Coordinates of C-alpha atoms and ligand atoms in Angstrom, one line a residue:
M1 CA -44.5 2.2 -25.5
T2 CA -42.7 5.5 -25.5
P3 CA -41.0 7.0 -22.9
S4 CA -42.4 10.8 -22.0
P5 CA -39.6 13.3 -22.8
Q6 CA -40.2 14.3 -18.6
T7 CA -38.3 11.4 -17.6
R8 CA -37.0 11.8 -14.7
P9 CA -33.6 10.1 -13.6
R10 CA -32.9 9.0 -10.3
L11 CA -29.9 10.1 -9.6
G12 CA -27.2 8.8 -5.9
A13 CA -25.0 11.4 -4.2
S14 CA -22.5 11.7 -1.7
A15 CA -25.9 13.1 1.0
C16 CA -22.8 15.5 1.7
L17 CA -22.5 17.2 -1.5
L18 CA -26.6 17.7 -1.1
G19 CA -25.7 20.0 1.9
E20 CA -27.4 17.2 4.8
P21 CA -24.7 17.4 6.9
V22 CA -22.4 14.5 7.6
R23 CA -19.4 15.8 7.8
Y24 CA -16.9 13.9 9.7
N25 CA -16.4 17.4 11.7
G26 CA -20.4 17.3 11.4
G27 CA -20.1 20.5 8.6
H28 CA -21.2 18.9 5.0
S29 CA -19.7 20.1 1.2
R30 CA -23.0 21.4 -0.8
C31 CA -22.4 21.4 -4.5
R32 CA -24.2 24.0 -6.4
F33 CA -24.4 22.5 -9.9
L34 CA -26.1 19.8 -8.1
T35 CA -28.0 22.1 -5.6
L36 CA -29.1 25.1 -6.7
G37 CA -28.9 24.5 -10.7
P38 CA -31.7 23.9 -13.6
L39 CA -30.8 20.2 -12.7
A40 CA -31.7 19.8 -8.4
G41 CA -34.9 20.2 -9.6
M42 CA -34.8 18.2 -12.9
V43 CA -34.0 14.6 -11.0
E44 CA -35.2 12.6 -8.2
W45 CA -32.4 12.2 -5.6
V46 CA -31.1 8.9 -3.0
A47 CA -28.8 10.5 -0.7
V48 CA -26.2 8.4 1.0
C49 CA -23.9 8.7 3.3
P50 CA -21.5 5.0 3.8
E51 CA -19.7 6.4 6.7
M52 CA -23.6 6.9 8.3
E53 CA -24.6 4.1 6.9
L54 CA -21.5 2.3 8.7
G55 CA -23.5 4.1 11.9
L56 CA -20.0 6.5 12.8
G57 CA -22.2 9.3 13.3
A58 CA -21.2 13.3 13.0
P59 CA -19.3 14.5 14.0
R60 CA -16.8 11.1 13.9
R61 CA -13.8 11.0 14.3
P62 CA -11.7 11.1 10.3
V63 CA -11.2 7.5 7.8
R64 CA -8.2 6.7 5.9
L65 CA -7.4 4.1 2.9
L66 CA -4.9 2.4 3.2
S67 CA -2.9 1.3 0.6
D68 CA -4.5 -2.6 0.7
G69 CA -7.7 -1.4 -0.4
R70 CA -9.0 -1.2 4.1
L71 CA -11.0 2.0 5.9
V72 CA -9.3 2.4 9.0
D73 CA -9.5 5.5 11.7
R74 CA -6.7 8.4 11.2
D75 CA -5.4 6.7 14.4
G76 CA -5.4 3.1 12.2
D77 CA -6.8 1.0 16.0
T78 CA -10.4 0.9 14.0
D79 CA -10.8 -0.8 10.6
H80 CA -14.1 -0.6 9.0
S81 CA -13.7 -2.6 6.7
A82 CA -15.3 -5.8 6.8
A83 CA -18.0 -3.5 7.9
L84 CA -18.8 -1.0 5.2
A85 CA -18.5 -4.6 2.7
E86 CA -21.5 -5.4 4.7
T87 CA -23.7 -2.1 4.0
A88 CA -22.2 -2.0 0.5
R89 CA -23.8 -6.0 0.3
R90 CA -27.0 -4.5 2.3
V91 CA -27.4 -0.8 0.1
L92 CA -25.9 -1.5 -2.8
P93 CA -29.1 -3.6 -4.6
S94 CA -31.2 -1.1 -4.3
F95 CA -28.7 1.8 -6.7
E96 CA -30.8 -1.8 -9.7
D97 CA -33.0 1.3 -10.7
L98 CA -31.0 4.1 -10.0
D99 CA -29.8 6.6 -13.4
G100 CA -26.8 7.9 -11.7
F101 CA -24.8 8.6 -8.8
V102 CA -22.4 11.5 -8.1
L103 CA -19.3 11.4 -5.3
K104 CA -18.0 13.3 -3.2
S105 CA -13.8 14.0 -4.4
R106 CA -11.2 12.8 -2.7
S107 CA -12.6 10.7 0.0
P108 CA -11.6 7.8 1.6
S109 CA -15.4 5.7 1.3
C110 CA -15.9 8.0 -1.1
G111 CA -13.7 9.7 -4.0
L112 CA -14.0 8.0 -7.7
F113 CA -10.2 9.0 -8.7
G114 CA -6.6 10.0 -7.1
V115 CA -7.4 9.0 -2.9
P116 CA -4.7 9.7 -0.7
R117 CA -3.7 5.9 0.2
Y118 CA -1.8 5.5 2.9
S119 CA 0.6 2.8 4.4
A120 CA -0.7 -1.0 5.3
G121 CA 2.8 -2.0 6.4
L122 CA 3.8 -3.1 3.1
P123 CA 7.2 -3.2 2.8
G124 CA 9.3 -0.3 1.4
E125 CA 6.9 2.2 2.1
R126 CA 7.3 5.2 3.9
T127 CA 6.2 5.6 7.0
D128 CA 5.9 9.4 7.7
G129 CA 2.5 9.8 8.2
Q130 CA 2.0 11.2 4.7
P131 CA 0.5 9.3 2.0
V132 CA 2.3 6.3 -0.6
D133 CA 0.3 7.4 -3.0
R134 CA -2.9 10.2 -4.2
R135 CA -4.2 6.7 -6.5
G136 CA -6.6 5.1 -4.8
R137 CA -11.0 4.7 -4.7
G138 CA -12.7 5.1 -2.1
A139 CA -13.7 1.6 -0.8
F140 CA -17.1 2.5 -0.9
A141 CA -17.1 3.8 -4.3
E142 CA -14.9 0.1 -5.2
A143 CA -17.8 -1.4 -4.5
L144 CA -20.4 0.6 -6.2
T145 CA -18.5 0.6 -9.7
A146 CA -17.7 -3.3 -9.2
A147 CA -21.9 -4.4 -8.1
H148 CA -22.6 -1.6 -11.7
P149 CA -20.6 -1.3 -13.9
H150 CA -22.5 -0.1 -16.9
L151 CA -24.0 3.2 -14.0
P152 CA -23.0 6.5 -15.0
V153 CA -21.0 7.6 -12.3
E154 CA -19.4 10.7 -11.5
E155 CA -17.2 12.8 -9.0
E156 CA -18.5 16.5 -8.0
G157 CA -14.7 18.0 -9.2
R158 CA -14.6 16.4 -12.5
L159 CA -18.4 17.6 -13.1
N160 CA -16.7 21.3 -13.2
D161 CA -15.1 19.9 -16.6
P162 CA -18.4 21.7 -18.9
V163 CA -17.1 18.3 -20.7
L164 CA -17.7 15.9 -18.2
R165 CA -20.6 17.2 -16.5
E166 CA -22.6 17.8 -20.3
H167 CA -20.9 13.9 -20.7
F168 CA -22.5 12.7 -16.9
V169 CA -25.8 14.2 -17.8
E170 CA -26.2 13.1 -21.0
R171 CA -25.0 9.3 -19.6
V172 CA -27.7 9.4 -17.3
F173 CA -30.8 10.8 -19.6
A174 CA -30.4 8.3 -21.5
H175 CA -30.0 5.1 -19.1
A176 CA -33.2 7.7 -17.7
R177 CA -35.1 7.2 -20.6
L178 CA -34.4 2.6 -20.8
R179 CA -34.6 2.5 -18.1
E180 CA -38.3 3.7 -17.6
L181 CA -38.7 2.1 -21.0
L182 CA -37.3 -1.3 -20.0
S183 CA -39.1 -1.4 -17.1
G184 CA -43.1 -0.8 -18.5
P185 CA -44.6 -3.6 -20.7
W186 CA -42.4 -2.6 -23.9
R187 CA -43.0 -4.1 -26.9
P188 CA -40.6 -5.1 -29.8
R189 CA -41.9 -1.7 -32.3
D190 CA -40.6 -0.2 -28.9
L191 CA -37.2 -0.7 -28.8
V192 CA -37.0 0.1 -32.6
D193 CA -38.7 3.6 -32.5
F194 CA -36.0 3.9 -28.6
H195 CA -32.8 3.1 -31.1
S196 CA -34.7 4.7 -34.0
R197 CA -34.2 8.4 -31.5
H198 CA -31.5 7.8 -29.9
K199 CA -29.2 6.3 -33.0
L200 CA -27.3 9.7 -34.1
Q201 CA -26.6 10.5 -30.5
V202 CA -25.0 6.4 -30.1
L203 CA -22.9 7.4 -33.4
A204 CA -21.6 10.5 -31.7
H205 CA -20.0 8.3 -28.9
D206 CA -19.1 5.0 -31.0
P207 CA -19.8 4.2 -34.2
R208 CA -18.6 0.5 -33.7
L209 CA -21.4 -0.7 -30.5
Y210 CA -24.2 2.1 -33.2
R211 CA -23.3 -1.2 -35.6
E212 CA -23.7 -3.8 -33.2
L213 CA -27.0 -2.7 -32.2
G214 CA -28.1 -2.2 -34.6
R215 CA -28.6 -5.6 -35.3
V216 CA -29.6 -6.7 -32.0
V217 CA -32.3 -4.4 -32.6
A218 CA -32.8 -6.4 -35.6
R219 CA -33.9 -8.9 -34.3
A220 CA -36.5 -8.0 -31.4
G221 CA -39.4 -9.6 -32.4
T222 CA -37.8 -12.5 -33.0
A223 CA -34.7 -12.9 -30.0
D224 CA -36.1 -13.6 -26.1
R225 CA -36.9 -10.4 -25.1
R226 CA -34.8 -10.8 -22.0
A227 CA -32.5 -11.5 -23.1
L228 CA -32.5 -9.3 -26.5
A229 CA -33.5 -6.4 -23.4
E230 CA -30.2 -7.3 -21.3
E231 CA -27.7 -7.6 -24.8
Y232 CA -29.2 -4.4 -25.9
R233 CA -28.9 -2.3 -22.2
R234 CA -25.0 -3.1 -22.3
L235 CA -23.9 -2.0 -26.1
F236 CA -26.2 1.4 -25.4
T237 CA -24.8 1.9 -22.4
E238 CA -20.8 0.5 -23.0
A239 CA -21.7 2.5 -25.8
L240 CA -23.2 6.2 -24.3
A241 CA -19.5 5.9 -22.2
V242 CA -17.4 6.4 -24.5
R243 CA -16.9 10.6 -24.8
P244 CA -17.6 12.2 -28.5
T245 CA -15.6 12.9 -29.8
R246 CA -15.4 16.4 -32.3
G247 CA -15.0 14.5 -35.5
R248 CA -17.8 12.4 -34.3
Q249 CA -20.2 14.4 -33.6
V250 CA -20.1 16.7 -36.6
N251 CA -19.9 12.8 -38.5
A252 CA -24.0 12.5 -36.6
L253 CA -25.2 17.0 -36.8
Q254 CA -24.3 15.9 -40.8
H255 CA -26.3 13.0 -40.8
V256 CA -29.0 15.1 -39.5
L257 CA -29.5 17.5 -42.1
G258 CA -28.2 15.4 -45.1
P259 CA -31.5 13.9 -45.3
F260 CA -33.8 17.0 -45.5
G261 CA -30.9 19.5 -46.5
H262 CA -32.6 19.6 -50.2
R263 CA -36.2 21.3 -49.1
L264 CA -34.1 24.0 -47.5
S265 CA -33.5 27.0 -49.7
P266 CA -29.7 27.6 -50.4
E267 CA -29.1 30.1 -48.3
R268 CA -30.0 28.2 -45.4
R269 CA -27.9 25.4 -46.2
H270 CA -25.1 27.1 -46.1
G271 CA -26.0 29.1 -42.5
L272 CA -26.9 25.1 -41.2
A273 CA -23.7 23.9 -42.5
G274 CA -21.8 26.6 -41.7
A275 CA -22.3 26.7 -38.7
I276 CA -21.6 22.7 -38.9
E277 CA -18.0 23.9 -39.7
D278 CA -17.5 26.2 -37.5
F279 CA -18.5 23.9 -34.3
Q280 CA -15.5 21.9 -36.0
A281 CA -13.4 24.3 -35.9
G282 CA -14.1 25.4 -32.3
R283 CA -15.4 28.6 -33.5
A284 CA -18.9 27.9 -32.2
P285 CA -20.4 25.3 -29.4
M286 CA -22.1 22.0 -30.3
S287 CA -25.2 24.2 -28.8
V288 CA -25.6 26.3 -32.5
P289 CA -25.2 23.7 -35.3
V290 CA -27.9 21.8 -32.8
A291 CA -30.7 24.5 -32.6
L292 CA -30.4 25.8 -35.5
L293 CA -30.5 21.8 -37.0
L294 CA -34.4 20.9 -34.6
H295 CA -35.4 24.6 -35.4
D296 CA -36.1 22.9 -39.8
A297 CA -35.7 19.5 -39.2
R298 CA -38.9 20.9 -36.5
A299 CA -40.5 23.6 -39.4
E300 CA -40.1 21.4 -42.0
N301 CA -42.1 18.2 -40.3
V302 CA -39.2 16.0 -40.1
H303 CA -40.3 14.7 -37.5
Y304 CA -38.0 11.3 -37.4
L305 CA -34.9 13.8 -37.4
A306 CA -36.6 16.6 -34.8
D307 CA -36.6 13.6 -32.2
Q308 CA -32.9 12.6 -32.3
T309 CA -32.0 12.9 -29.1
L310 CA -28.6 13.7 -30.1
L311 CA -30.3 17.3 -31.0
E312 CA -32.0 17.0 -27.3
P313 CA -30.3 14.3 -24.9
F314 CA -31.7 16.2 -21.8
P315 CA -34.1 18.7 -21.0
A316 CA -33.3 21.9 -23.7
A317 CA -33.4 24.4 -20.0
L318 CA -29.9 22.7 -18.7
P319 CA -27.5 24.5 -20.2
L320 CA -25.1 22.2 -21.1
R321 CA -23.6 22.8 -24.5
H322 CA -22.5 26.5 -24.9
H323 CA -19.1 25.2 -24.2
L324 CA -16.2 25.5 -27.3
Ligands
SF4_401 S1 -18.4 9.8 3.6 FE1 -19.7 9.9 1.5 S2 -20.9 10.8 1.2 FE2 -20.5 11.0 3.8 S3 -19.5 12.9 4.6 FE3 -17.6 11.0 3.6 S4 -17.8 12.0 1.9 FE4 -19.8 12.5 1.7

């Protein structure tokens, strides 16, 4: 079974980011990129508010994260940690078929990085009511990332960075294609096909895991099917989690040009090589050499290259590769 080009990721999100009025003050924190941009219609959303799942309602008394990881009322008279752990045990198994998760920044429940932590009364901690540090991870985010270590997870504040945004969306769509493949009646040759389409994309992320994945796929047809799928899934998601460097992206683009460059006129070949060089030097975004390579690979009927997910890792309508 070959994954369809219209693969629709299932993306979890902190419910307030999707505009649901679940914040402690009864409001929301709608994220324009998630709800108003082209991505909005390309994914299936799964909205979750862990504090509503706790039964706290909205509006409610705000909670805070303590330095020992507990989640308490701002006044410290109610400890929600055990209830949150119970909620996580109930909710997290149903996230098995998600392709990613976007969390609300700085929230004591949902924040992924840099959440303020307050004194838990430990020796040496400040007692003036100010945070002891800003290095915490929200209680729900902690449980989510522990339960699903290979799931692409990001917080909405970091999605304002075009590089992080592109990387996250790329991982989500790759995760969805693999999930779609492995959840169906796949045959060994389907996994080989999948890998053939993704190999240059993987190469741009992590050359070592690219080689390891090649060795895994070489055992398709002889190795235990289930174990093979699990190993491939783990290594593939690990590889895509590595942020690609410009040098590796250039190397992968040159792998595209190499096999069919000789079919092109010298001017055309020179133009493609120049576009890759401009990208390498930071004078052009990746979308420029990618558009040219894709056009020429299709015009020359080099399907193996035209189908590379390196060139189209997510739907072309998502304008995520235009940054320098
Ligand atoms: S708990 Fe999470 S989803 Fe709920 S309001 Fe706070 S940040 Fe948003």
